[in-house]
Coordinates of N, CA and C in Angstrom, one line a residue:
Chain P
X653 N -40.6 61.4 240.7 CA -40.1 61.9 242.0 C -41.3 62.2 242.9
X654 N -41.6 61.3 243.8 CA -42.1 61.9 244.9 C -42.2 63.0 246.0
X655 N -42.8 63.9 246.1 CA -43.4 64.9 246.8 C -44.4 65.3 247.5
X656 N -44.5 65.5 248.8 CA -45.9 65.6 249.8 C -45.2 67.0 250.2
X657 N -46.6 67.3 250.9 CA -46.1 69.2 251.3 C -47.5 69.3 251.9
X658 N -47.3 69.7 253.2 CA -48.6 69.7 254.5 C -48.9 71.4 254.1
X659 N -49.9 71.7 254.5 CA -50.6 73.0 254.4 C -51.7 73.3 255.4
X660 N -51.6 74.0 256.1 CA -53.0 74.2 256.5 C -52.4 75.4 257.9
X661 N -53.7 76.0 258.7 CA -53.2 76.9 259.8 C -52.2 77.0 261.0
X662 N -51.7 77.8 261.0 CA -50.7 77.7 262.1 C -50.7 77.9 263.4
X663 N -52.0 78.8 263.9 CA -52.6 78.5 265.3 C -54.2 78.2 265.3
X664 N -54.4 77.4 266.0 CA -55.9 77.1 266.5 C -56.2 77.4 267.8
X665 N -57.4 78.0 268.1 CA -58.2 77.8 269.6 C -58.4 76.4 269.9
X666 N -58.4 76.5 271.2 CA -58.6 75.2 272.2 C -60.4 74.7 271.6
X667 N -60.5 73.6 271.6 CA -61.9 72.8 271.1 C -62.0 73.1 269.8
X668 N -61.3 74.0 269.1 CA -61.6 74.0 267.8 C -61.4 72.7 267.1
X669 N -61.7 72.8 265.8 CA -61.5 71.8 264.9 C -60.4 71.9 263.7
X670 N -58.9 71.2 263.7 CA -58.1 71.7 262.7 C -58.1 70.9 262.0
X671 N -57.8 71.3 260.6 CA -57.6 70.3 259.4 C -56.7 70.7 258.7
X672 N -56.1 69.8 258.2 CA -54.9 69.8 258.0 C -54.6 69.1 255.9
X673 N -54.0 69.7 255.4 CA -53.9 68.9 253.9 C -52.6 68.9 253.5
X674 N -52.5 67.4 252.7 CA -51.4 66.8 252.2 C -51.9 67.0 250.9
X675 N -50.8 67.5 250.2 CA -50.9 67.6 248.8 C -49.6 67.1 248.1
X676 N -49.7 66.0 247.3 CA -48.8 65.4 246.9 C -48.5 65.1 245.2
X677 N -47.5 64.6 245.0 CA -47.3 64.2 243.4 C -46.0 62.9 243.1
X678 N -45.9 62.3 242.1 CA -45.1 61.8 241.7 C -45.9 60.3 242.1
X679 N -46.8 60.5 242.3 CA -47.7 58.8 242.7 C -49.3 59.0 243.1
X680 N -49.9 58.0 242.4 CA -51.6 58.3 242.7 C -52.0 57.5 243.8
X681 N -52.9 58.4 244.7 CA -54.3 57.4 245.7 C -54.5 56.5 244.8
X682 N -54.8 56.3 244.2 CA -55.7 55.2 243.0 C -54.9 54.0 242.8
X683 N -53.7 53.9 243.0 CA -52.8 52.9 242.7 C -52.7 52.0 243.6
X684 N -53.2 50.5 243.6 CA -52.9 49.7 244.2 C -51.9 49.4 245.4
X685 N -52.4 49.8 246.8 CA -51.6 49.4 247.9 C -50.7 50.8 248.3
X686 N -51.0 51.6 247.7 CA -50.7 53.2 247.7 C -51.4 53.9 249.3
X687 N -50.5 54.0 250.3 CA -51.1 55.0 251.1 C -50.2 56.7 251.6
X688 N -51.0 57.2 252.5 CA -50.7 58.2 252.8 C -51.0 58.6 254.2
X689 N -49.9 58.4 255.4 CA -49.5 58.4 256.3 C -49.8 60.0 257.0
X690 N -49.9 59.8 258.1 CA -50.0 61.3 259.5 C -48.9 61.2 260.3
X691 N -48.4 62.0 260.8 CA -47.6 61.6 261.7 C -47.5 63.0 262.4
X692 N -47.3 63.0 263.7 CA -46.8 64.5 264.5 C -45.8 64.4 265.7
X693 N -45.0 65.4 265.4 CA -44.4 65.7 266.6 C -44.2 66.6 267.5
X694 N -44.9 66.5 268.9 CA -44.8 67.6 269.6 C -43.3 68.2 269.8
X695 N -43.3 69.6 270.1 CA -41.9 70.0 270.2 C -41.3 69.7 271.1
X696 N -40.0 69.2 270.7 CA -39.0 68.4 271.6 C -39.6 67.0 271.6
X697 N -40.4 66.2 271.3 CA -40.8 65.3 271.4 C -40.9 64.1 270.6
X698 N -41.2 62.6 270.8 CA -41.2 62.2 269.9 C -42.2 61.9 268.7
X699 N -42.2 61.3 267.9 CA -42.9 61.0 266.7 C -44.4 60.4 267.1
X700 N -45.5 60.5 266.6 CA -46.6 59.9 267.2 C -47.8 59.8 266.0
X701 N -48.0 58.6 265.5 CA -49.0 58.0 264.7 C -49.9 58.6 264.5
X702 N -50.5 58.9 263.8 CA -51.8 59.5 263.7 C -53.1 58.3 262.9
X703 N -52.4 58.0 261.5 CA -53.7 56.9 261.1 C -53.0 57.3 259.3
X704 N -53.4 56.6 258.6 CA -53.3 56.4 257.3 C -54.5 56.0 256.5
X705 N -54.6 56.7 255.0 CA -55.7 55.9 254.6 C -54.9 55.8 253.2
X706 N -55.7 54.4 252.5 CA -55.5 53.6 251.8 C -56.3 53.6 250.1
X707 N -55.1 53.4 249.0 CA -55.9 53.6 248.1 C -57.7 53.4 247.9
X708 N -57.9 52.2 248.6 CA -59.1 51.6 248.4 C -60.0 52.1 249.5
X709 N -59.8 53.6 250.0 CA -60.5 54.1 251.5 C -59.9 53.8 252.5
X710 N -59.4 52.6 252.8 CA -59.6 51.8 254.2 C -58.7 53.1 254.6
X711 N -59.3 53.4 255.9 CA -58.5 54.0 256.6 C -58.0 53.2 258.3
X712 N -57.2 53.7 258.6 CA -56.5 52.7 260.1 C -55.9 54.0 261.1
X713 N -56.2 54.0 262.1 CA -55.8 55.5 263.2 C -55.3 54.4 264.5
X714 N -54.4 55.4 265.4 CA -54.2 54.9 266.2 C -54.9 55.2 267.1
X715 N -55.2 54.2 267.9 CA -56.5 53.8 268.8 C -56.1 54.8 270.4
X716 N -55.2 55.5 270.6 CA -55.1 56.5 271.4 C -55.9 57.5 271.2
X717 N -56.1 57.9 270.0 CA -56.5 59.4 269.6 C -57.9 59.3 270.1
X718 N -58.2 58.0 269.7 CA -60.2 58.0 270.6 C -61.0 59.0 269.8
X719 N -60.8 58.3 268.4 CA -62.3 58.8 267.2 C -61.8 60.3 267.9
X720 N -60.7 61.1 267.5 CA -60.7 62.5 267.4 C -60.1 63.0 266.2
X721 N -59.4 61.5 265.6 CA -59.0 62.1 264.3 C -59.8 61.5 262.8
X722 N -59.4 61.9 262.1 CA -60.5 61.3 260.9 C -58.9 61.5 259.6
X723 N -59.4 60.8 258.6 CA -58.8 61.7 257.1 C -59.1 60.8 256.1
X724 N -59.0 61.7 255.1 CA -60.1 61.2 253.9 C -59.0 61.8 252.4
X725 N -59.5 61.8 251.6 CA -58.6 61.8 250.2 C -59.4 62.6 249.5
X726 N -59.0 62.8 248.5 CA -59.5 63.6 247.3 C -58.4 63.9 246.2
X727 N -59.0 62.0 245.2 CA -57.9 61.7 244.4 C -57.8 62.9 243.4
X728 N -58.7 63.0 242.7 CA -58.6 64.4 241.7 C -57.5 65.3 241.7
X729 N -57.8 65.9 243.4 CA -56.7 66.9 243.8 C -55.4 66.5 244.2
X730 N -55.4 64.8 243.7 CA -53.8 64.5 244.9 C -53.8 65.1 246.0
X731 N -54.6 64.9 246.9 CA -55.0 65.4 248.2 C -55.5 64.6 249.4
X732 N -54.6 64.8 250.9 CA -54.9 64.2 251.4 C -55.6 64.9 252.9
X733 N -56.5 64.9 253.5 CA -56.6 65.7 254.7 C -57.0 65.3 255.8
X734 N -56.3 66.0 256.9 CA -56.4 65.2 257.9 C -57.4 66.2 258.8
X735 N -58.1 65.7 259.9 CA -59.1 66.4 260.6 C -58.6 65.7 262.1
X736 N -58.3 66.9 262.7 CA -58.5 66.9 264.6 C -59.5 67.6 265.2
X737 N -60.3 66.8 266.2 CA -61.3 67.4 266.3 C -61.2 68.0 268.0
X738 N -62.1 68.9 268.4 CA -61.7 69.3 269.6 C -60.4 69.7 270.3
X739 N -59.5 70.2 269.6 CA -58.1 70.5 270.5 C -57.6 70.9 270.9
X740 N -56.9 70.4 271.7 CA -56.1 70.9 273.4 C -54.6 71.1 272.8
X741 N -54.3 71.7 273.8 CA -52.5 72.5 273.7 C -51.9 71.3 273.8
X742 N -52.5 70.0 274.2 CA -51.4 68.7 273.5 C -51.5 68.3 272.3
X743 N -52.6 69.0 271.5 CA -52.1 68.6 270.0 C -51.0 69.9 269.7
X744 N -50.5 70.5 269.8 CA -49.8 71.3 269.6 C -48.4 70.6 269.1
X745 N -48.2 70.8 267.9 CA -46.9 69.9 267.2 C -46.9 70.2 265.9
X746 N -45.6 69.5 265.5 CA -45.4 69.2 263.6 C -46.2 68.3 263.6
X747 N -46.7 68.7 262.0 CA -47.4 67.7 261.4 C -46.9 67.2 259.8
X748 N -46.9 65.6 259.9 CA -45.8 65.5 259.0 C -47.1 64.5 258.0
X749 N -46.8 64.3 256.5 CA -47.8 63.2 255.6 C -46.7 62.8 255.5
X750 N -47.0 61.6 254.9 CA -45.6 60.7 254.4 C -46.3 59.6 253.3
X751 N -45.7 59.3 252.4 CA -46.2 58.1 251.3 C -45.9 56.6 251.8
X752 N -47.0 56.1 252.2 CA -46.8 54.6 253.2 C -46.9 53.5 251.9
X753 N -45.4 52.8 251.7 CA -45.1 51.8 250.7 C -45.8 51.0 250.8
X754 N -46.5 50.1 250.4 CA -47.3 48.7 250.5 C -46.5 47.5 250.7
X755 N -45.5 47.3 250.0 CA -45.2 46.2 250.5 C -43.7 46.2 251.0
X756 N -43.6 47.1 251.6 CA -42.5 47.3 252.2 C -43.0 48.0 254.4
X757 N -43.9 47.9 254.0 CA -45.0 49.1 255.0 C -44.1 50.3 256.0
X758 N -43.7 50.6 254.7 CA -43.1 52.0 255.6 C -43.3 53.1 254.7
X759 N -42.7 54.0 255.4 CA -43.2 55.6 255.1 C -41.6 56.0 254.5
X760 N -41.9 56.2 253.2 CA -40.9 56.5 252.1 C -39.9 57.7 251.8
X761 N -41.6 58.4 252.0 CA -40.9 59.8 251.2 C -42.2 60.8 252.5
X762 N -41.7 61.5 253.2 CA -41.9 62.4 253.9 C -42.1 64.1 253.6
X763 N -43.1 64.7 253.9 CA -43.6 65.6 253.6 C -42.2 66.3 254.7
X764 N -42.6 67.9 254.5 CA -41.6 68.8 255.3 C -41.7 69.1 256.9
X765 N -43.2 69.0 256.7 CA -43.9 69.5 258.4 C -44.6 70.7 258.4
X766 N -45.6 71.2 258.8 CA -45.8 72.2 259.3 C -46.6 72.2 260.8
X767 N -46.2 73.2 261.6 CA -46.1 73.5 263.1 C -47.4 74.3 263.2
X768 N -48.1 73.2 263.9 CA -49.4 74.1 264.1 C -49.4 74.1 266.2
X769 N -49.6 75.4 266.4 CA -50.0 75.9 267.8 C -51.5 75.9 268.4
X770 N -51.7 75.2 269.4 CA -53.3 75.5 269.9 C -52.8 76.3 270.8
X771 N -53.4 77.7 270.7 CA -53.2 78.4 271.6 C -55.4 79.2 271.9
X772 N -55.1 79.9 272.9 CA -56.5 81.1 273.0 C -55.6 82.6 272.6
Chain K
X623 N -46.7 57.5 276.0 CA -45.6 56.0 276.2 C -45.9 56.0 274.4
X624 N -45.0 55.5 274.2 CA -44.7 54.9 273.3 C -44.6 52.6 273.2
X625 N -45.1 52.6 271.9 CA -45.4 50.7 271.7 C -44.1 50.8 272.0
X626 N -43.4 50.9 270.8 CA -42.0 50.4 270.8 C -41.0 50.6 271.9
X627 N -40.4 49.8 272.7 CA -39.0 51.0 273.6 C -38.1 51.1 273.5
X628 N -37.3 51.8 273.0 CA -35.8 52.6 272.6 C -35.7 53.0 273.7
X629 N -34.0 53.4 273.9 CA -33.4 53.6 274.8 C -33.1 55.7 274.4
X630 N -33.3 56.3 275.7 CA -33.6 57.6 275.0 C -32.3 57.9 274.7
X631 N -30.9 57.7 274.6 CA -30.1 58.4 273.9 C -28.7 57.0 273.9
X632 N -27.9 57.2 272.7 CA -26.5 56.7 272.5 C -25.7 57.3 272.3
X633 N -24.6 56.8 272.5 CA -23.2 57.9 271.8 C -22.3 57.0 271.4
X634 N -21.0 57.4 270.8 CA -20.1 56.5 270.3 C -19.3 58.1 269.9
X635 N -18.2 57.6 269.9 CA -17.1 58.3 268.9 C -16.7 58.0 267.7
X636 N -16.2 59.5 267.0 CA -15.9 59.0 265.8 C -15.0 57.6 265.3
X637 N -15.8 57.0 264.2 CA -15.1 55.8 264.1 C -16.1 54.5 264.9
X638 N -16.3 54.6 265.5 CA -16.9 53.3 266.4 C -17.9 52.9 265.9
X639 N -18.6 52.2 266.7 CA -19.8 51.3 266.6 C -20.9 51.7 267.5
X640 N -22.1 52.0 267.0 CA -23.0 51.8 268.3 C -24.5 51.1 267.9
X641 N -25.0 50.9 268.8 CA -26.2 50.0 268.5 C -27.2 50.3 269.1
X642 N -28.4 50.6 268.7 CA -29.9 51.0 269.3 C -30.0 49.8 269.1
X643 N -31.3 49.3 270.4 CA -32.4 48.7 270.4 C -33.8 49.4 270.4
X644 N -34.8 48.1 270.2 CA -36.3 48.6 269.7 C -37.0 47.2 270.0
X645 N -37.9 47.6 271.8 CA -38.3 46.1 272.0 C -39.7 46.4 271.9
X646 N -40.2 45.3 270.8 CA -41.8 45.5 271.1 C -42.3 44.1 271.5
X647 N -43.3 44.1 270.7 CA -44.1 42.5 271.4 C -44.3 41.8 270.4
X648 N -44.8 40.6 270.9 CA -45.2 39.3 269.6 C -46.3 40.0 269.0
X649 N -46.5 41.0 269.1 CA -48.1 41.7 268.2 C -47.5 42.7 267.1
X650 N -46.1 43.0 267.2 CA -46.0 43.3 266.3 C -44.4 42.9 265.8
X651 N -43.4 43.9 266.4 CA -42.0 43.0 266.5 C -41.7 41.8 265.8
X652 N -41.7 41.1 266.8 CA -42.3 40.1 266.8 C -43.2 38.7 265.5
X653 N -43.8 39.6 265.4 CA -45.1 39.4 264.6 C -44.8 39.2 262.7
X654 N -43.9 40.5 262.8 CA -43.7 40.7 261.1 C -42.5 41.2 261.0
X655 N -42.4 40.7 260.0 CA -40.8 41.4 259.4 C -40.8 42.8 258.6
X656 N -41.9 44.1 259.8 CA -41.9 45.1 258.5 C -41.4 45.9 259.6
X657 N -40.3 45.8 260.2 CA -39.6 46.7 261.3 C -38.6 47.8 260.3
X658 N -38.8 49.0 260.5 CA -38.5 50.4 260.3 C -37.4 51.0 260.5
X659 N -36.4 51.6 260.6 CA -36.0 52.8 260.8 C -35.5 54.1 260.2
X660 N -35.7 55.2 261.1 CA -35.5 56.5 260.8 C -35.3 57.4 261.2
X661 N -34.1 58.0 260.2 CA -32.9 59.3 260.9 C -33.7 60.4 260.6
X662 N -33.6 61.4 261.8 CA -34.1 62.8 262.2 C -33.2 63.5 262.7
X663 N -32.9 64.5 262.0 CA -32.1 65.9 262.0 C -32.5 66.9 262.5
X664 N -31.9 67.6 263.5 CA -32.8 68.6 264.1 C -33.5 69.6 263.0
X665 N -34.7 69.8 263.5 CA -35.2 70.7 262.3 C -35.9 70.2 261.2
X666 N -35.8 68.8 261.0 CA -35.6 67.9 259.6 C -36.7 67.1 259.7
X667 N -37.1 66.8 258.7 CA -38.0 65.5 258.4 C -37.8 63.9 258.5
X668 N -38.2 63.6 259.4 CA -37.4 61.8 259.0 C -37.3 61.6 257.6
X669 N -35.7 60.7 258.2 CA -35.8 60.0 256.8 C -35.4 58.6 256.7
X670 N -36.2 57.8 255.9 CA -36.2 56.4 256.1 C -34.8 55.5 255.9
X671 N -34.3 55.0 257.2 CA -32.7 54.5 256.6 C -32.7 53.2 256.1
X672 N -34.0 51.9 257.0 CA -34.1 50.6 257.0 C -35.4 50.7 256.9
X673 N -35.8 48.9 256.1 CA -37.2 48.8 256.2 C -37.2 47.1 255.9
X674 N -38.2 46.8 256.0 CA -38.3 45.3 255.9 C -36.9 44.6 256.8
X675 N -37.0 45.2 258.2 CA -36.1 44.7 258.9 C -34.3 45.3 259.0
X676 N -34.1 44.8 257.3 CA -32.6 44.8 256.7 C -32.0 45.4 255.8
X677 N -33.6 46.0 255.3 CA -33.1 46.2 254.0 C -32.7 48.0 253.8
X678 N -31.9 48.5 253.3 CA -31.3 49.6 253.3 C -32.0 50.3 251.6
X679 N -32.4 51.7 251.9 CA -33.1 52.2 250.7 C -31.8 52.6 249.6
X680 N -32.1 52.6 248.5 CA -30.9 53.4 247.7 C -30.3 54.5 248.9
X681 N -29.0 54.8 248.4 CA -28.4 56.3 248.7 C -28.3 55.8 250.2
X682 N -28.8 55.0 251.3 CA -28.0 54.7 252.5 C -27.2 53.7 252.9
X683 N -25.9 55.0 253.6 CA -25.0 53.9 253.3 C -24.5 52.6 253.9
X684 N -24.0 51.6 253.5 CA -23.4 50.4 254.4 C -23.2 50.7 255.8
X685 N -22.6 51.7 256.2 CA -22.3 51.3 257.6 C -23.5 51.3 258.6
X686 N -25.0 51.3 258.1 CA -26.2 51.3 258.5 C -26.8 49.8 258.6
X687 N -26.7 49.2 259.5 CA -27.1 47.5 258.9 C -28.4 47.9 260.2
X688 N -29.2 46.6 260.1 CA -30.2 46.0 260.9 C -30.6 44.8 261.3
X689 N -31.1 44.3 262.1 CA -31.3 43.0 262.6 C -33.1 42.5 263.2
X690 N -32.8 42.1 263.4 CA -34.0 41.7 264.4 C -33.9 39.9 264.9
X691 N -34.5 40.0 266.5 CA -34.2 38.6 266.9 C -35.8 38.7 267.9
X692 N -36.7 37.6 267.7 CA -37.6 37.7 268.9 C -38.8 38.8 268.6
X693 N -38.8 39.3 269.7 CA -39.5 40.8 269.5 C -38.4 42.3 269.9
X694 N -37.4 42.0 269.7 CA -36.5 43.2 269.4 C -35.3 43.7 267.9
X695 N -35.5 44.1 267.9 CA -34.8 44.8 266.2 C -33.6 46.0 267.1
X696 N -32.7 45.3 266.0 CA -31.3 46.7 266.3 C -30.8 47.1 265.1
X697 N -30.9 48.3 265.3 CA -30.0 49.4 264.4 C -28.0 49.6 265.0
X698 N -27.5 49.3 264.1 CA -25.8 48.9 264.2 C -25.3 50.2 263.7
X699 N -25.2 50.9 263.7 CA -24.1 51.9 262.7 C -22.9 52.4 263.0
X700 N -21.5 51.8 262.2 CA -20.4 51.4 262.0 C -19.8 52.6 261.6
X701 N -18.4 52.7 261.6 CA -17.5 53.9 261.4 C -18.0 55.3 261.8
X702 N -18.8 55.7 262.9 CA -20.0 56.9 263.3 C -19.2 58.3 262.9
X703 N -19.7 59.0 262.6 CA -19.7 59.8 261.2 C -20.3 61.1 262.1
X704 N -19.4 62.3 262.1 CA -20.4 63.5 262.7 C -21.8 63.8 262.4
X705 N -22.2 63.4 261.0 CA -23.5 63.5 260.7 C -24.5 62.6 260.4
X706 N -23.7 61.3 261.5 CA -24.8 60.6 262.1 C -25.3 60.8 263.6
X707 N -25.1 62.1 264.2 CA -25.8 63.0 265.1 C -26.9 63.2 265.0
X708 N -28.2 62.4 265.1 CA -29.6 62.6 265.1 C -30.3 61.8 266.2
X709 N -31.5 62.1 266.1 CA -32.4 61.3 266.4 C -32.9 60.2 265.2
X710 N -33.1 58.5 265.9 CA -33.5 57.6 265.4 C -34.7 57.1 266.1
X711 N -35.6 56.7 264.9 CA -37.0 56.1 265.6 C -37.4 54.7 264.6
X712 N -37.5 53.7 265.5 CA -37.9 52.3 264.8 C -39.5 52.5 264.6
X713 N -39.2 51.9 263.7 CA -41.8 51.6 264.0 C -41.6 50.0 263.4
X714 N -42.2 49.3 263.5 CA -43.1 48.3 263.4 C -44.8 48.4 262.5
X715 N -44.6 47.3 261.8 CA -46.3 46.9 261.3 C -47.1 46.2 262.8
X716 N -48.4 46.4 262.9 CA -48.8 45.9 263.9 C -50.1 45.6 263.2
X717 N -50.3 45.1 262.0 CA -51.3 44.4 261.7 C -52.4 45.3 261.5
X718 N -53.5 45.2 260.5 CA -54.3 46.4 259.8 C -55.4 47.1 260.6
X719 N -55.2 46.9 261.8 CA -56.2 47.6 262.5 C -55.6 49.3 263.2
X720 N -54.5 48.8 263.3 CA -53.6 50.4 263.3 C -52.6 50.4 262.5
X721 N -51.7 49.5 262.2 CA -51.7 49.4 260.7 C -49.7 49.4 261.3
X722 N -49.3 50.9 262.6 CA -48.0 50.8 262.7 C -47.9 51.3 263.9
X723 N -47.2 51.3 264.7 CA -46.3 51.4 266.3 C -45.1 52.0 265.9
X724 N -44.7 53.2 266.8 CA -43.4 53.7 266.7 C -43.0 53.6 267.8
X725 N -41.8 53.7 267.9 CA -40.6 53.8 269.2 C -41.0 55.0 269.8
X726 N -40.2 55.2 270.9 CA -40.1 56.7 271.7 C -38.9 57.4 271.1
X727 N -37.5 56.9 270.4 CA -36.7 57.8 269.8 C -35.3 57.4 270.8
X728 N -34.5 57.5 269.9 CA -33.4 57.4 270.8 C -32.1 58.7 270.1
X729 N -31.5 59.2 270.5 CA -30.6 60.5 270.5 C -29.5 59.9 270.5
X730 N -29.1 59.8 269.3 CA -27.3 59.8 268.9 C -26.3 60.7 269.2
X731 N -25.6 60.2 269.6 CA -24.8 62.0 269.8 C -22.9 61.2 270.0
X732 N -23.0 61.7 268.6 CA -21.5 61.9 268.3 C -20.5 62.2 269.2
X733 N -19.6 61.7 270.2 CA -18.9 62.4 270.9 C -17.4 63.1 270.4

């Protein structure tokens, strides 16, 4: 049985730096064609890509974000974390992981969300 | 903006038929047969209904079908069901450099 579950702060300051972790089970980083998906939604709004990385490192972001996001792994811990850098009250949203199938390329099994605020 | 474009909201009554579209481009749409979709509950987590175009995961039911022609994919869902009242969002593969495209969402709403 697969399981992801987001963690991390619930309000940030403006320019700060948020990071964000997926911690997951029922399937390893390590496994061939195995990823682990970002995704956010501002409230009321719709769904918006963030980037995925790939058993083998590769990571892939959407080219909007403009090098402000990053995320990296840490197979050990079944862990995945995501980094925004500099943020404004438009990052303000859910933040969702999800387990990205390989050869199906979609997002399977979906974490719960957690709602992070940029506020001062 | 959103890659993908959905239409922001459908309706249908119980029993009917209604149909989202999801128009992208030859870059991805288009491109691959790894077109997406996914039901959102208020409050809720997506959850994946279609994938590889057509293909429907365990546990969702028949009256969920999908298509794709060109660079646009539709979502059909048949006999509409009070608690198929959500938000739907298509995404697309768009090739390994960003890897996926999503829709803007479109709002079901059971009349």
């Amino acid at each position: 049985q697969i399981t992801l579950k987001e963690s991390g702060p619930t309000l940030v300051k403006p320019t700060q730096t948020l990071t964000l972790t997926c911690t997951f089970s029922g399937f390893s980083l390590t496994t061939y064609g195995v990823g682990v998906g970002w995704i956010r939604q501002p409230p009321g709004k719709a769904l918006e890509w963030l980037g995925v990385i790939f058993w083998h490192d590769e990571q892939r972001y959407n080219p909007s974000l403009k090098n402000r996001v990053t995320i990296t792994k840490d197979t050990s811990k079944n862990q995945v974390v995501l980094t925004v850098y500099n943020v404004g009250p438009a990052d303000t949203a859910t933040y969702y992981c999800a387990h990205r199938e390989h050869y199906k390329r979609a997002l399977d099994f979906w974490g719960q969300g957690t709602l992070v605020t940029v506020s001062s | 903006q959103s890659a993908l474009t959905q239409p922001p909201s459908a309706s249908g009554s119980p029993g009917q038929s209604v149909t989202i579209s999801c128009s992208g481009t030859s870059s991805d749409v288009g491109d691959y047969d790894f077109v997406s979709w996914y039901q959102q509950h208020p409050g809720k987590a997506p959850k994946l209904i279609i994938s590889e175009v057509d293909k429907r995961p365990s546990g969702v039911p028949a009256r969920f079908s999908a298509s794709k022609s060109g660079n646009t994919a539709s979502l059909t869902v048949t006999g509409l069901q009070a608690d198929d009242e959500a938000d739907y969002y298509c995404t697309s593969y768009a090739g390994s450099k960003q890897d996926v495209v999503f829709g803007g969402g479109t709002k079901l709403t059971v009349l």
